[in-house]
PDB file of C-alpha atoms in Angstrom:
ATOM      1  CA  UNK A   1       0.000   0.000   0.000  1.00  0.00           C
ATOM      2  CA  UNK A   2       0.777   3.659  -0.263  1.00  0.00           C
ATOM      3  CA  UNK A   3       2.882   5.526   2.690  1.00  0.00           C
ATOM      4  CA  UNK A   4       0.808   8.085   2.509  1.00  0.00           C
ATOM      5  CA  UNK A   5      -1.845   6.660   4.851  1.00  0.00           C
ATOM      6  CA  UNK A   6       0.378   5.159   7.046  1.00  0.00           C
ATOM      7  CA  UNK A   7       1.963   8.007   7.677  1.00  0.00           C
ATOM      8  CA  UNK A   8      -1.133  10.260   8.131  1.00  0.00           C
ATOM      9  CA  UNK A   9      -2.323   7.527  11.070  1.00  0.00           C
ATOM     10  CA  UNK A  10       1.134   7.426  12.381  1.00  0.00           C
ATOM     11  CA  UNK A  11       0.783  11.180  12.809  1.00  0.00           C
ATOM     12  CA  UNK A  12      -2.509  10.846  14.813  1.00  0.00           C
ATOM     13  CA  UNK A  13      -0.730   8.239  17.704  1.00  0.00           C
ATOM     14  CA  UNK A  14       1.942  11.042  17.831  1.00  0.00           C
ATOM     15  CA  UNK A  15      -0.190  13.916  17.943  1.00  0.00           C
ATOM     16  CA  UNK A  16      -2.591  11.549  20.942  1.00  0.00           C
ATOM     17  CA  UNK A  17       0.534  10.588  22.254  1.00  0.00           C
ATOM     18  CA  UNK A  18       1.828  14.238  22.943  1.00  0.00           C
ATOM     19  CA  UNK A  19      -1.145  15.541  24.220  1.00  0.00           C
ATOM     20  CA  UNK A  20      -1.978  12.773  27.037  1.00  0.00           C
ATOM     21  CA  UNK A  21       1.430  13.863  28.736  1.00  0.00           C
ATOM     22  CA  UNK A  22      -0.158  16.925  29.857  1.00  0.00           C
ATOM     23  CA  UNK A  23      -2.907  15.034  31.245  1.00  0.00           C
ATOM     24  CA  UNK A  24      -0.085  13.635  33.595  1.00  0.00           C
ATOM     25  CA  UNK A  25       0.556  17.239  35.000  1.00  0.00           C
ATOM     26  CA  UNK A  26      -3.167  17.687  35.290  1.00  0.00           C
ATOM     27  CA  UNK A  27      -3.658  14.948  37.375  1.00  0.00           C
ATOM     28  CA  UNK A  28      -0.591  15.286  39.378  1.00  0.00           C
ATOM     29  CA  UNK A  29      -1.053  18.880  40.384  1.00  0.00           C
ATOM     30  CA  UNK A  30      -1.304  19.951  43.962  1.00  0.00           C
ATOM     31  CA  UNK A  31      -1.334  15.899  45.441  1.00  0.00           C
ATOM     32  CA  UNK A  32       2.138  16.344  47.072  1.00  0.00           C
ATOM     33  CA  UNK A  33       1.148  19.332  48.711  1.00  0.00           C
ATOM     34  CA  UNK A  34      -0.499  19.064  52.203  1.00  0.00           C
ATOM     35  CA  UNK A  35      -4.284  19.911  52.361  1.00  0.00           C
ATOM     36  CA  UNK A  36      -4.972  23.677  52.099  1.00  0.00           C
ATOM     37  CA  UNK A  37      -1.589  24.627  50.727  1.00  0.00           C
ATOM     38  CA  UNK A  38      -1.380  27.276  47.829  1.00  0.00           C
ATOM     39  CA  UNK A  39      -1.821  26.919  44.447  1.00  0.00           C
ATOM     40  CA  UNK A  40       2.031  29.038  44.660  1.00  0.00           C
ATOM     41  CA  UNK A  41       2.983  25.518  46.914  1.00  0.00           C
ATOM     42  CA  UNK A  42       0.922  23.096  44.103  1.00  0.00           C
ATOM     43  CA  UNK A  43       2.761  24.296  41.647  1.00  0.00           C
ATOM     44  CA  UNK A  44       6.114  24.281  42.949  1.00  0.00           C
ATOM     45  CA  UNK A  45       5.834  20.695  44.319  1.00  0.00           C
ATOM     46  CA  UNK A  46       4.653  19.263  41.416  1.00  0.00           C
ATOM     47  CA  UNK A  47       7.937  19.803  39.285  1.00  0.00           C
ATOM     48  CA  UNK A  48       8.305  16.121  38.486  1.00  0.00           C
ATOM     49  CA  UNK A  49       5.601  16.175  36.050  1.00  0.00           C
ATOM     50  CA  UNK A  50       7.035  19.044  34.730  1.00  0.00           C
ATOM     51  CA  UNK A  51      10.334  17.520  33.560  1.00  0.00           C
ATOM     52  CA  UNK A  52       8.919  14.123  33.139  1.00  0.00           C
ATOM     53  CA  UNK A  53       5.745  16.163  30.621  1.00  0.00           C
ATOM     54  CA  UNK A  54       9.386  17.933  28.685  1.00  0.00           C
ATOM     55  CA  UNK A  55      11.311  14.356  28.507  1.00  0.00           C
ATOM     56  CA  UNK A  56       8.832  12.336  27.023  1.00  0.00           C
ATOM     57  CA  UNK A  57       6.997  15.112  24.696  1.00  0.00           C
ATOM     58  CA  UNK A  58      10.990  15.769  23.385  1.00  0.00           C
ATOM     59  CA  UNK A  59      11.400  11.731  23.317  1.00  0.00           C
ATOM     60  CA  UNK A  60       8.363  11.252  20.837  1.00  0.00           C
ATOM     61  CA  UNK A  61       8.932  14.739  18.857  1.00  0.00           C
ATOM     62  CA  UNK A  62      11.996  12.863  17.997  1.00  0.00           C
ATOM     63  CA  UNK A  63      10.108   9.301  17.126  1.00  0.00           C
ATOM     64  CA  UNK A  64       8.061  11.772  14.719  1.00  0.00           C
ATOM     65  CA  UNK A  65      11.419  13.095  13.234  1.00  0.00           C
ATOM     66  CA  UNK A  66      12.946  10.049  12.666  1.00  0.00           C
ATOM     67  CA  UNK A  67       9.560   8.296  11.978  1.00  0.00           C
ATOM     68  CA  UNK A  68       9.547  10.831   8.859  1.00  0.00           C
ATOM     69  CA  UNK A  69      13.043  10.518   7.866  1.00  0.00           C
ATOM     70  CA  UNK A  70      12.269   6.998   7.634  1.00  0.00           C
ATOM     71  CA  UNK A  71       9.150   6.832   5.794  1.00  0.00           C
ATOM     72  CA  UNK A  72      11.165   9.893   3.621  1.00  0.00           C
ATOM     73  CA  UNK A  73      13.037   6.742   2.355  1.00  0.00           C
ATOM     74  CA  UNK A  74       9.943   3.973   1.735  1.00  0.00           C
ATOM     75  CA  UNK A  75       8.243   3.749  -1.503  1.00  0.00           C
ATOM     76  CA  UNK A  76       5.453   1.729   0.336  1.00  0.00           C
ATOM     77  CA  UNK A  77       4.505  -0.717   3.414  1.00  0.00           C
ATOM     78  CA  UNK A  78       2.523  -4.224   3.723  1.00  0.00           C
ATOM     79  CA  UNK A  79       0.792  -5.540   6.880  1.00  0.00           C
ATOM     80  CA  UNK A  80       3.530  -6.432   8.453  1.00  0.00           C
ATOM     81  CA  UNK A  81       5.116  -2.821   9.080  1.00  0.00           C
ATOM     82  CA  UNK A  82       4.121  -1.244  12.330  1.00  0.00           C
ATOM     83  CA  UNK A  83       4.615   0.858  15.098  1.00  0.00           C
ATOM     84  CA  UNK A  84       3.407   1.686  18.871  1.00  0.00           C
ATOM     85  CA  UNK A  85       4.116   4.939  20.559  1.00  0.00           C
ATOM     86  CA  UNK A  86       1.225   5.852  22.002  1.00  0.00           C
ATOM     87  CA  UNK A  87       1.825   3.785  25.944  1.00  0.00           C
ATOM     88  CA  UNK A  88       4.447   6.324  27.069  1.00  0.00           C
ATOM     89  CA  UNK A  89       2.270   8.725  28.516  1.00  0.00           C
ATOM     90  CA  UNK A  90       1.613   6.173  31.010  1.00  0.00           C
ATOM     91  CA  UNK A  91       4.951   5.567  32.577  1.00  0.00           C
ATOM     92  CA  UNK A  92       5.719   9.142  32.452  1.00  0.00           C
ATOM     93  CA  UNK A  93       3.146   9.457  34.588  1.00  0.00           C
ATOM     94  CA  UNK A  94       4.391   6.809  36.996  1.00  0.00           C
ATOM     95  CA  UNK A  95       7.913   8.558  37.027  1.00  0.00           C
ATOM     96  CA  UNK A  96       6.224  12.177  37.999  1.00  0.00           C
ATOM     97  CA  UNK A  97       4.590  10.811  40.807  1.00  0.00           C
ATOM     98  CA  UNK A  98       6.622   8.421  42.267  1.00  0.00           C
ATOM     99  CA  UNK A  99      10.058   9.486  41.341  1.00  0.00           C
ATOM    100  CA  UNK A 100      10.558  11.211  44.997  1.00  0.00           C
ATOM    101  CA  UNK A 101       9.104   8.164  46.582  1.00  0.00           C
ATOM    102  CA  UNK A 102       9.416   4.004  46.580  1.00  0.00           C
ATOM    103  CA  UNK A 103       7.495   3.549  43.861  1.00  0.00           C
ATOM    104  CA  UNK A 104      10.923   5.897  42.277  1.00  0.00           C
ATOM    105  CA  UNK A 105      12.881   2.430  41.313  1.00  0.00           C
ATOM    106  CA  UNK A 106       9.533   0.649  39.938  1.00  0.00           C
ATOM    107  CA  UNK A 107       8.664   3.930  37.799  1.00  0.00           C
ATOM    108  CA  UNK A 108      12.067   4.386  36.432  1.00  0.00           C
ATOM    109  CA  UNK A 109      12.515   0.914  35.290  1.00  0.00           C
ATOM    110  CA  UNK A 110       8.806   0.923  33.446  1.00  0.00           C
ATOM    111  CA  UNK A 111      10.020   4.095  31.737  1.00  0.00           C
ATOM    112  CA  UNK A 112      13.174   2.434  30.602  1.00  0.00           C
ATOM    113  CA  UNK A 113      11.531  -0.815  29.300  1.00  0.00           C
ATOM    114  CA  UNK A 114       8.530   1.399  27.274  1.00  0.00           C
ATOM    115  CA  UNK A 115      11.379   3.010  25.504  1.00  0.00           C
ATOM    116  CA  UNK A 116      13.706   0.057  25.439  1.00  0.00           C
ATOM    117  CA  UNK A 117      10.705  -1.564  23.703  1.00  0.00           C
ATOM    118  CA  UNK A 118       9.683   1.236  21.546  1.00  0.00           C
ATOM    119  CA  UNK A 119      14.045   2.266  20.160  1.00  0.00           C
ATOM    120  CA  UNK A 120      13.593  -2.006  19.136  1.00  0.00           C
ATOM    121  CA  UNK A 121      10.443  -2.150  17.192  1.00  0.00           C
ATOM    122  CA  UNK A 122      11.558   1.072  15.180  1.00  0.00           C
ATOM    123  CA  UNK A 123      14.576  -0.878  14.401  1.00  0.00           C
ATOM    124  CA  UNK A 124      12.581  -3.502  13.606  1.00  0.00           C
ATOM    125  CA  UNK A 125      10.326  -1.714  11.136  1.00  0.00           C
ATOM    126  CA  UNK A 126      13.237   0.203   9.846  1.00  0.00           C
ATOM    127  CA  UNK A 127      15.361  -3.182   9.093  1.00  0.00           C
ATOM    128  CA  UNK A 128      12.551  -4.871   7.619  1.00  0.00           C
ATOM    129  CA  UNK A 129      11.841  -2.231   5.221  1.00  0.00           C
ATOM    130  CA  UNK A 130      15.371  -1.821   4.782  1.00  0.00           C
ATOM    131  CA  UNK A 131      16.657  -5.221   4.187  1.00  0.00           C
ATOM    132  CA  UNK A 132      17.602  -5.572   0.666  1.00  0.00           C
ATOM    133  CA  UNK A 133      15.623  -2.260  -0.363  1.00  0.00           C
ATOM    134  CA  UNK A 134      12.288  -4.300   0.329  1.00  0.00           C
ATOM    135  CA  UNK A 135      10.190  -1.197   0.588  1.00  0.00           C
ATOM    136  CA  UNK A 136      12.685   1.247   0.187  1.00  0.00           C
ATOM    137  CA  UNK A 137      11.909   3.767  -2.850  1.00  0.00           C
ATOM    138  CA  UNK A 138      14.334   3.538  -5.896  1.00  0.00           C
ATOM    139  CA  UNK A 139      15.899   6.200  -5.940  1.00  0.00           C
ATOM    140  CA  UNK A 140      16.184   5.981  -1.760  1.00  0.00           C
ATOM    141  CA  UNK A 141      20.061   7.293  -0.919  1.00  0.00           C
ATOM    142  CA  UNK A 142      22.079   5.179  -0.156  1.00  0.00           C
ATOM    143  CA  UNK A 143      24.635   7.343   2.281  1.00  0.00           C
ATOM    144  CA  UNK A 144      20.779   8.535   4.347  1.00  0.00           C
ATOM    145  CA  UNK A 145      19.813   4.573   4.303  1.00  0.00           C
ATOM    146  CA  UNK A 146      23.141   3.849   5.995  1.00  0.00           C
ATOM    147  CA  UNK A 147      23.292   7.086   8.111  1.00  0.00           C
ATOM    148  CA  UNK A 148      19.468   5.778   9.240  1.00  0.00           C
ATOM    149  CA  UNK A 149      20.888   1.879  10.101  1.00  0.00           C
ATOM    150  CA  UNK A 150      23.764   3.106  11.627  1.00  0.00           C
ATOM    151  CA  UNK A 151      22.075   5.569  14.200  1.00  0.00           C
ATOM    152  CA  UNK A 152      19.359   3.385  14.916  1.00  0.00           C
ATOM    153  CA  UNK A 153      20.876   0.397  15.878  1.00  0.00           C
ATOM    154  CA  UNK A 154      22.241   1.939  19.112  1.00  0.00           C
ATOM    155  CA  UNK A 155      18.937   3.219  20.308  1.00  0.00           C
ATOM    156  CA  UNK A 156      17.478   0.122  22.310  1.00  0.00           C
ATOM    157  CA  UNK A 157      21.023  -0.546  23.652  1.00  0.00           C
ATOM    158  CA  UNK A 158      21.265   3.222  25.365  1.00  0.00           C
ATOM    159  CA  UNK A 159      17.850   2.872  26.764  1.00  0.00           C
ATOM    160  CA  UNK A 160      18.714  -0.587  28.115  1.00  0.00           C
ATOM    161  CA  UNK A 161      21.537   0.542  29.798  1.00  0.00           C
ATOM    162  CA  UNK A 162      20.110   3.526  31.482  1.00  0.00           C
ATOM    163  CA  UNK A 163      17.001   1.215  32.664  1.00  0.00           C
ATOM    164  CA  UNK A 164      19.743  -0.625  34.272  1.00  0.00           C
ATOM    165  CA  UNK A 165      21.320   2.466  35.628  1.00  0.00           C
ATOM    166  CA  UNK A 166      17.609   3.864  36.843  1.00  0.00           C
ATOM    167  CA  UNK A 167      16.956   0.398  38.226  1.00  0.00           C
ATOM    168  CA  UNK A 168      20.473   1.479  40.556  1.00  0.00           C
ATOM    169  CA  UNK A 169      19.708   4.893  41.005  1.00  0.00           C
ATOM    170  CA  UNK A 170      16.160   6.143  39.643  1.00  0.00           C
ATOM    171  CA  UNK A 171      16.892   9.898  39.653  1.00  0.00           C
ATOM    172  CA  UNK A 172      20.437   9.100  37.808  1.00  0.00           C
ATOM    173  CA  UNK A 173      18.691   7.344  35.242  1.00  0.00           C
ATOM    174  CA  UNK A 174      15.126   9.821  35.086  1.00  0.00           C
ATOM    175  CA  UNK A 175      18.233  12.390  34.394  1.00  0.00           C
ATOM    176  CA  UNK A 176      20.018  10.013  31.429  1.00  0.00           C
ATOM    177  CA  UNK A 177      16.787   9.651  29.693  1.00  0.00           C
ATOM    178  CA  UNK A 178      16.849  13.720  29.236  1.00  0.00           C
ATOM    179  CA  UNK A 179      20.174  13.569  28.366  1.00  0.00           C
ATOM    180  CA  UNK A 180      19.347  11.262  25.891  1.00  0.00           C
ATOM    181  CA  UNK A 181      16.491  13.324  24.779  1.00  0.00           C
ATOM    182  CA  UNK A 182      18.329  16.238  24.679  1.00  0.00           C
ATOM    183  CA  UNK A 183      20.989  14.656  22.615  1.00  0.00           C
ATOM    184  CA  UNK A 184      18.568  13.231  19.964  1.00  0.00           C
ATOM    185  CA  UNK A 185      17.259  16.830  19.841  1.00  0.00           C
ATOM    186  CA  UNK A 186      20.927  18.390  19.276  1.00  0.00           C
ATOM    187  CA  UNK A 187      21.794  15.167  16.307  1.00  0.00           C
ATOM    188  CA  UNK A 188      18.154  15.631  14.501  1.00  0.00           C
ATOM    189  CA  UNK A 189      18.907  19.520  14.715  1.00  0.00           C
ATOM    190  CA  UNK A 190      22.473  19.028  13.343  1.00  0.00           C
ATOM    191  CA  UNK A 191      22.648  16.397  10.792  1.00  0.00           C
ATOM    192  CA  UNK A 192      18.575  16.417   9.946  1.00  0.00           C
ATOM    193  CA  UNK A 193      19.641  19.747   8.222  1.00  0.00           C
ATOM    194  CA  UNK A 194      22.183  18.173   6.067  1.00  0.00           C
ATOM    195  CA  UNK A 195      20.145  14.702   5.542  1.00  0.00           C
ATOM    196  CA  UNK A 196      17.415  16.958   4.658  1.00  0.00           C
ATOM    197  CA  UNK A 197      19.649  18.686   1.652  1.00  0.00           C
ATOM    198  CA  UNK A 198      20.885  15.741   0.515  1.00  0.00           C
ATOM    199  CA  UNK A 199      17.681  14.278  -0.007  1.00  0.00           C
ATOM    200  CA  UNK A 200      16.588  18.102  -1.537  1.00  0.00           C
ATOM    201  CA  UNK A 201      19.273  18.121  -4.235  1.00  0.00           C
ATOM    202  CA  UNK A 202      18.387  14.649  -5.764  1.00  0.00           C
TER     203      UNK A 202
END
């Protein structure tokens, strides 16, 4: 089938995706301040959700990036290509809320496994499609389809081993997977420019 619809549904998860992090804040906001306090206090005690809401909305802005660079690539898809995105508002929400307390450990790890899970079944679509140019387009370049396998693969690796450092130390790892984040924000920034002229001057 054409990528065109798959892309336009893919689009929706993201967009759902996105917007049920802020639900997380919502909900979150004013429960770890003791009865009667200000909405001044509520706010400022609830600062977990904040970073957790920026970590995970920057985390799938950047599965939309790269979900576009790949489909940039594909001439067309069959049943067997998809993708899931669309559970990580719920462990963000279990790392703002329990990432000062013992549930911290628990939350962190569930974060780490939803992304774990989610970095290996994009390189799963990606290498399926990939694998001698099944559902690549024709003219797809070659240096962007190796710049694309080359990045990817390290994805579910990093987010395994910072669920293994958040299942040591749960704010160390909450802080790697913004790192991370912030890192994939910096590379699409960078080298999406130059990908993107390449692809422009074909």
């Amino acid at each position: 089938m054409n990528t065109g619809r798959l892309e336009t549904f893919a689009d929706g998860v993201f967009a759902i995706a996105a917007t049920l992090l802020i639900l997380s804040v919502d909900s979150h906001l004013g429960s770890c301040a003791p009865a009667g306090a200000t909405l001044a206090r509520q706010l400022e005690c609830s600062w977990p959700s904040y970073v957790a809401y920026v970590v995970s909305f920057l985390t799938i802005g950047i599965i939309w990036v790269n979900h576009h660079t790949v489909m940039d690539q594909i001439d067309h898809a069959d049943r067997t290509f998809l993708m899931v995105v669309a559970f990580i508002p719920f462990p963000t929400r279990l790392v703002a809320e329990n990432i000062r307390g013992d549930g911290a450990r628990a939350a962190a790890i569930a974060y780490g496994i939803t992304l774990t899970l989610t970095a290996a079944l994009f390189n799963a679509i990606w290498f399926y499609a990939a694998r001698g140019g099944r559902l690549l387009r024709a003219d797809a370049d070659p240096e962007t389809v190796r710049g694309i396998s080359k990045t990817f693969v390290f994805g579910p690796w990093l987010y395994l081993a910072l669920t293994v450092v958040a299942a040591i130390d749960p704010v160390a790892g909450a802080i790697g997977f913004g790192v991370f984040a912030l890192f994939w924000v910096i590379e699409s920034s960078v080298f999406g420019r130059d990908r993107s002229r390449r692809s422009a001057e074909r």
